[in-house]
CSV table of C-alpha atoms in Angstrom, one decimal:
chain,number,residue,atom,x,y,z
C,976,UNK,CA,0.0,0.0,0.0
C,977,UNK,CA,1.4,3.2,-0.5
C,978,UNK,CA,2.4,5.8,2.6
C,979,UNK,CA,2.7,9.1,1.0
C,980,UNK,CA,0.6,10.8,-1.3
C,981,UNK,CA,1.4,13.6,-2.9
C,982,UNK,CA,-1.4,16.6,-4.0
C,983,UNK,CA,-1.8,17.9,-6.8
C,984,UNK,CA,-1.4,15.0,-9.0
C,985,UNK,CA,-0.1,18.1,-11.5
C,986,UNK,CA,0.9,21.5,-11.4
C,987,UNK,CA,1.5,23.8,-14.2
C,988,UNK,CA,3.3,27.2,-13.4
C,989,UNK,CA,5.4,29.6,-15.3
C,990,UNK,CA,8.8,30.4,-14.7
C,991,UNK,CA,9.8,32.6,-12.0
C,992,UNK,CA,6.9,31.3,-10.2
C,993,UNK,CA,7.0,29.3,-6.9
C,994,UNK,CA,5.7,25.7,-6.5
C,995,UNK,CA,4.5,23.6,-3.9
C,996,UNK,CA,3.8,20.1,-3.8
C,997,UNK,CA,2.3,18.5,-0.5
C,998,UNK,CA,2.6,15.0,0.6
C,999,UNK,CA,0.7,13.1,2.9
C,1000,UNK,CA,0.9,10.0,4.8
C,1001,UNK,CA,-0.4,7.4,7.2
C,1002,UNK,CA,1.8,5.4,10.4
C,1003,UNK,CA,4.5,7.4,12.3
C,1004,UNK,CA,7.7,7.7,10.8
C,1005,UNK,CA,11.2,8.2,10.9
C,1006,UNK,CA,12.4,10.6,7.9
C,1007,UNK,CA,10.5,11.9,4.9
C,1008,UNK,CA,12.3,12.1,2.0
C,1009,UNK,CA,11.6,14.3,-1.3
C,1010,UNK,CA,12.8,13.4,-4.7
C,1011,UNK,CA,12.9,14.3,-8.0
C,1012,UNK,CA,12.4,12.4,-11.6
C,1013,UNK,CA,13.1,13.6,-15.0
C,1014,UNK,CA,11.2,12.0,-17.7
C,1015,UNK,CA,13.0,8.4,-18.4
C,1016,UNK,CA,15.8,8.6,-15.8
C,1017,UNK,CA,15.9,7.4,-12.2
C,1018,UNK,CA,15.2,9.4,-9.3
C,1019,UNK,CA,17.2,11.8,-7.3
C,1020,UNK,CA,17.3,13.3,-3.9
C,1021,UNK,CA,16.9,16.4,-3.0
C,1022,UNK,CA,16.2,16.6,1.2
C,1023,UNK,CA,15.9,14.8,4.0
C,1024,UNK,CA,13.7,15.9,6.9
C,1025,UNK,CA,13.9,13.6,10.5
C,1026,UNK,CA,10.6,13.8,12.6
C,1027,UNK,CA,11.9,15.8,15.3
C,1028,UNK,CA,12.2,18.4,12.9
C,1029,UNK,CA,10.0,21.3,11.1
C,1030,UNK,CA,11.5,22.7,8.0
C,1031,UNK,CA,14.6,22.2,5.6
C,1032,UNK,CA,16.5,24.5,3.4
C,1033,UNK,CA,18.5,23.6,0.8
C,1034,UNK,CA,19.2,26.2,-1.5
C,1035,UNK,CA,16.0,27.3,-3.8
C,1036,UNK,CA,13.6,24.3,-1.7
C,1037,UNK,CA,12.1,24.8,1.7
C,1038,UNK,CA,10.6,21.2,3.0
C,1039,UNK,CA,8.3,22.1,5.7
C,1040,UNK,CA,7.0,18.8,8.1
C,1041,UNK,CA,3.8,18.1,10.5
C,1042,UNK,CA,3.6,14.9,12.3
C,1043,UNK,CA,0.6,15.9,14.4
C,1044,UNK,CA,-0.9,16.3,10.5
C,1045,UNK,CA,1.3,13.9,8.9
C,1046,UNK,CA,1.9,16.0,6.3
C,1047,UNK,CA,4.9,17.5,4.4
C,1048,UNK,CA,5.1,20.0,1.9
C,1049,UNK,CA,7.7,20.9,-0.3
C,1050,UNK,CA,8.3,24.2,-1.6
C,1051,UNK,CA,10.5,25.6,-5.2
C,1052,UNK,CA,11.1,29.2,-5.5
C,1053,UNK,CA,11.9,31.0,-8.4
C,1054,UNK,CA,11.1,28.2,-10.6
C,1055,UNK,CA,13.1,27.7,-13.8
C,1056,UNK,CA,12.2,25.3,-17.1
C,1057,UNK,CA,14.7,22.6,-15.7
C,1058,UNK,CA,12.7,22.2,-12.7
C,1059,UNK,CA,10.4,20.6,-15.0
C,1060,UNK,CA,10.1,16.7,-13.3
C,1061,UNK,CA,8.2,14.6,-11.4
C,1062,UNK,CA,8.4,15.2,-7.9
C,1063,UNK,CA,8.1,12.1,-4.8
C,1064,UNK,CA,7.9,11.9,-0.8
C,1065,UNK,CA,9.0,9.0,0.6
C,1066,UNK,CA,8.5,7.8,3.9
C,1067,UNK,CA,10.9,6.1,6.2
C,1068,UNK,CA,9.4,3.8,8.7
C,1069,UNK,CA,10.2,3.6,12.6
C,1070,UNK,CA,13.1,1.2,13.7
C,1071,UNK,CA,12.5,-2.3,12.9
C,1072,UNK,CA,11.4,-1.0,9.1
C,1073,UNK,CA,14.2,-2.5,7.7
C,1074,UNK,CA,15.4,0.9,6.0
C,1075,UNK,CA,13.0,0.2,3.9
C,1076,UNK,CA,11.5,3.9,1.9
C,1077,UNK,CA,7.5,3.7,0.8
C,1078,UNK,CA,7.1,6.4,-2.2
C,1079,UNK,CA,4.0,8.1,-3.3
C,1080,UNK,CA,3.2,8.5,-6.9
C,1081,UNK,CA,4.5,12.1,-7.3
C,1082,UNK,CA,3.4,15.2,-8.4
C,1083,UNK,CA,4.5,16.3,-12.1
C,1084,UNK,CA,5.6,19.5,-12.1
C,1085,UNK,CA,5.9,21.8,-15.9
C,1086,UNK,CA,7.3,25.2,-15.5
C,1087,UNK,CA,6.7,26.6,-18.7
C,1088,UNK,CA,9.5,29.4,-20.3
W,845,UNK,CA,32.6,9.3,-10.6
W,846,UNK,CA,31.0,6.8,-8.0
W,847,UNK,CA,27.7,5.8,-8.8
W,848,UNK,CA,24.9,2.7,-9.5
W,849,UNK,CA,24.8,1.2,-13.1
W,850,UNK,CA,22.3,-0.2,-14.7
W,851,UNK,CA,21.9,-2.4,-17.7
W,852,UNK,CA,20.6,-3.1,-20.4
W,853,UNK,CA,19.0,0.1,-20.7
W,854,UNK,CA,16.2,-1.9,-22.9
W,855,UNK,CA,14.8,-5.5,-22.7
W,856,UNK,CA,12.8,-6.8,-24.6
W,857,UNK,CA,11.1,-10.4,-23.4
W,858,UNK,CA,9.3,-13.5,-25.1
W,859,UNK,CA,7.1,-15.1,-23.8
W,860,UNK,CA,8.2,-18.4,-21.2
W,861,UNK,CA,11.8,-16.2,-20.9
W,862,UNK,CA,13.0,-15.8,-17.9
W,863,UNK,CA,15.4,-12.8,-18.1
W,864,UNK,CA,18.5,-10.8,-15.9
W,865,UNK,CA,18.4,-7.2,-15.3
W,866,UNK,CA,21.7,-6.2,-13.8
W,867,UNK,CA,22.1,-3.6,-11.4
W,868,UNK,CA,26.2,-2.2,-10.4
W,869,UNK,CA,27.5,0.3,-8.0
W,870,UNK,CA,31.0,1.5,-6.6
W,871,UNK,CA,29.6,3.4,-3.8
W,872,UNK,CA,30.5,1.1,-1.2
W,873,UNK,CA,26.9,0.8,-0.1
W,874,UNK,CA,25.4,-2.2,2.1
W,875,UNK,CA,22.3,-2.0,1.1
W,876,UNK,CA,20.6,-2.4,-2.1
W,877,UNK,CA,16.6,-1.9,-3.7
W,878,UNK,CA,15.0,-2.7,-5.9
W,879,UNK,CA,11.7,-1.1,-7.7
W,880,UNK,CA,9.0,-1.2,-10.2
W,881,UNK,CA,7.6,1.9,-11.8
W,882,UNK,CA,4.4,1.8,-13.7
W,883,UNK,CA,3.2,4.9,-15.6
W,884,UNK,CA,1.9,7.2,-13.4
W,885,UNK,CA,3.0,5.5,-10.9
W,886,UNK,CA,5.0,5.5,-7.9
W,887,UNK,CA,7.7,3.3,-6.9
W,888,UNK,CA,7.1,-0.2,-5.7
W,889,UNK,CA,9.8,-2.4,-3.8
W,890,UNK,CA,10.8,-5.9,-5.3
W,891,UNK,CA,13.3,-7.2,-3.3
W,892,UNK,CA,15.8,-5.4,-1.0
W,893,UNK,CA,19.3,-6.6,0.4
W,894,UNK,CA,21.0,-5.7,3.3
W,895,UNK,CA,24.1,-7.8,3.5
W,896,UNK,CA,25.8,-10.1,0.8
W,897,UNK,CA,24.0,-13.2,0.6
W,898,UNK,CA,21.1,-12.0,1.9
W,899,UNK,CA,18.0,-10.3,0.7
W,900,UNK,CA,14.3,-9.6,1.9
W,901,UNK,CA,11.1,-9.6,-0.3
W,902,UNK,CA,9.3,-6.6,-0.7
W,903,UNK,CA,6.1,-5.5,-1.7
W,904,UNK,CA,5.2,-7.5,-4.8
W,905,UNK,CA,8.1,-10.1,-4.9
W,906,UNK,CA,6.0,-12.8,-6.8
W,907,UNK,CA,7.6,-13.3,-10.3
W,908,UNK,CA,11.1,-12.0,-9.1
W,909,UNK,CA,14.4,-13.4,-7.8
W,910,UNK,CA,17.1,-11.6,-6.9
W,911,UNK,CA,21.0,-12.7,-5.5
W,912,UNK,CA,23.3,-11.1,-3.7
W,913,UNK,CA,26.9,-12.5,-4.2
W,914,UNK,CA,28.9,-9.8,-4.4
W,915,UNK,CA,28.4,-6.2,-2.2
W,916,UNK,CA,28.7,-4.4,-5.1
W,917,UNK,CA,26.3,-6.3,-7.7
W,918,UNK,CA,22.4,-6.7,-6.9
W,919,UNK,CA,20.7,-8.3,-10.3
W,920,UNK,CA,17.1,-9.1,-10.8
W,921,UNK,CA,15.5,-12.4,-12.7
W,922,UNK,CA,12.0,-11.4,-14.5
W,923,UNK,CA,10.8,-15.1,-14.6
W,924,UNK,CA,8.0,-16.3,-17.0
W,925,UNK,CA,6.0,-16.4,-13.5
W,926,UNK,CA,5.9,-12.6,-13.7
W,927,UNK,CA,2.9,-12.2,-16.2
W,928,UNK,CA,2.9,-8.2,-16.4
W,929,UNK,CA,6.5,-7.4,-16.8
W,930,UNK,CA,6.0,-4.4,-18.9
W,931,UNK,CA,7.4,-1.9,-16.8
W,932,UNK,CA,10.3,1.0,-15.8
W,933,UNK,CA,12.4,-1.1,-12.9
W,934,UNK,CA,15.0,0.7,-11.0
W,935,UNK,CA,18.1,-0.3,-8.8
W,936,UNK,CA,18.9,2.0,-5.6
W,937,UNK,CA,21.6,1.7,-3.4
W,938,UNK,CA,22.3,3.3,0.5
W,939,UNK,CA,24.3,3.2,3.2
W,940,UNK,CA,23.0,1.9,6.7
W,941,UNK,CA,23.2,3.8,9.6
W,942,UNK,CA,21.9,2.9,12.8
W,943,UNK,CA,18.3,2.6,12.1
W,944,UNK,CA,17.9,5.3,10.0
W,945,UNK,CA,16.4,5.2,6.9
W,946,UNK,CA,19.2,7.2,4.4
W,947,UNK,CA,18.8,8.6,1.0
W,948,UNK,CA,19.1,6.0,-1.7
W,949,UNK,CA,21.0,6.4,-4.7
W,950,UNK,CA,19.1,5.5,-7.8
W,951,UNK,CA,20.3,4.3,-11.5
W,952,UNK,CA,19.1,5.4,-14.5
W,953,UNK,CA,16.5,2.6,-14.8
W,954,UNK,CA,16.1,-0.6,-17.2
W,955,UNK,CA,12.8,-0.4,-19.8
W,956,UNK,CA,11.3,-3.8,-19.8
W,957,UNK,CA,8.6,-4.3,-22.8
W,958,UNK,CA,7.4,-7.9,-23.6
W,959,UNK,CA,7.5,-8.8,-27.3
C-alpha cells in the first residue's frame, strides 16, 4: 500500500513562479524524504527531513513537516524550465522497518519558459 | 565518478523467458533496492538486500528473484512467473546507519517491454 501521497497530482506554473507540492501520509515515521524524476531517468534526492524536525532548506527548496498532520510540503522558489520533473515523498518507517523507503506517486511538475 | 549502473538500458522479453536485469555500484553501499515503476505511478519495492547473501522480499516479490553475491552487484530475474513485466524497474543503493532510513542512490533505470 502506499504511505505518502502527494497533491496535486499536477501542477503547471510559469517560470519565475513558486511551486509547492504537499505530501501526505499514514503510520508514524522516521524521515521523509523528497525526490525528484526527470522524464526516463531514475530518481534523485533532493532533502531529507527527521521527525523531530519542522523545516529544511537547501538552497531554492524549503521542505516544511507536520507529524501531528502527517503532512509535508515541499516548496520551489523561483522556478526555472529545468525544474520541469516529477516530484516524490518518501517515507521512512520507525526502527524495525528495515530501512525500507515507501514512495507516493509524485506530483509532475511543468514550469513553462 | 561513484555511482549505480544499470543495464541493459532496454529489454525486450518473449514469452516463457526468464530474463536478468543487472544492477552495479562502486559506492560502497550495504544496502541495495530494488523497484517497479508503472506509468503514473510511484515506486514499488521488489526485493531489498542488506548484506551479501542476503535479501528480503518486498512488496510485490512474486515473479522475481534476486542474489546477492557480491556487495557491489544486486541483479534481478523477471521469470515467466511474472505475467505483467511491462514496466520502468530501477536499482537503488544506500548506506545503513543505525536505524535510519538514508537517501538511496538510484540508476538510470532498465525499460522492460514484452515482445
Amino acid at each position: 500500500s502506499q504511505q505518502g501521497e502527494e497533491d496535486p497530482q499536477a501542477l503547471s506554473i510559469q517560470e519565475g513562479e513558486n511551486a509547492t507540492m504537499n505530501c501526505s501520509y499514514k503510520t508514524s515515521i522516521n524521515n521523509l524524504q523528497w525526490y525528484r524524476q526527470n522524464s526516463g531517468r531514475g530518481l534523485v534526492h533532493l532533502i531529507l527531513i527527521r521527525s523531530n524536525e519542522r523545516e529544511k532548506h537547501s538552497g531554492r527548496l524549503r521542505v516544511t513537516l507536520d507529524t501531528s498532520k502527517k503532512s509535508s510540503s515541499l516548496l520551489i522558489t523561483a522556478s526555472r524550465a529545468a525544474d520541469t520533473a516529477s516530484y516524490f515523498c518518501a517515507t521512512g518507517g520507525l526502527r524495525g522497518s528495515n530501512y525500507k523507503l515507501t514512495f507516493g506517486k509524485g506530483t509532475l511538475l511543468t514550469v513553462n519558459p | 565518478d561513484g555511482g549505480i549502473t544499470q543495464s541493459p538500458k532496454y529489454l525486450f522479453r518473449k514469452e516463457g523467458q526468464n530474463v536478468t536485469l543487472s544492477c552495479e555500484q562502486n559506492l560502497n553501499h550495504d544496502a541495495m533496492y530494488w523497484y517497479r515503476q508503472d506509468p503514473g505511478q510511484g515506486l514499488r519495492l521488489i526485493y531489498y538486500s542488506q548484506i551479501v547473501n542476503d535479501f528480503q522480499k518486498g512488496d510485490i516479490a512474486e515473479g522475481y528473484s534476486v542474489s546477492r553475491e557480491k556487495k557491489e552487484s544486486f541483479p534481478l530475474t523477471v521469470t515467466s512467473a511474472q505475467k505483467n513485466p511491462t514496466a520502468f524497474y530501477l536499482c537503488a543503493s544506500s548506506i545503513i546507519d543505525r536505524g535510519r532510513n538514508q537517501p538511496q542512490h538510484f540508476g538510470d533505470g532498465t525499460r522492460l517491454s514484452i515482445l
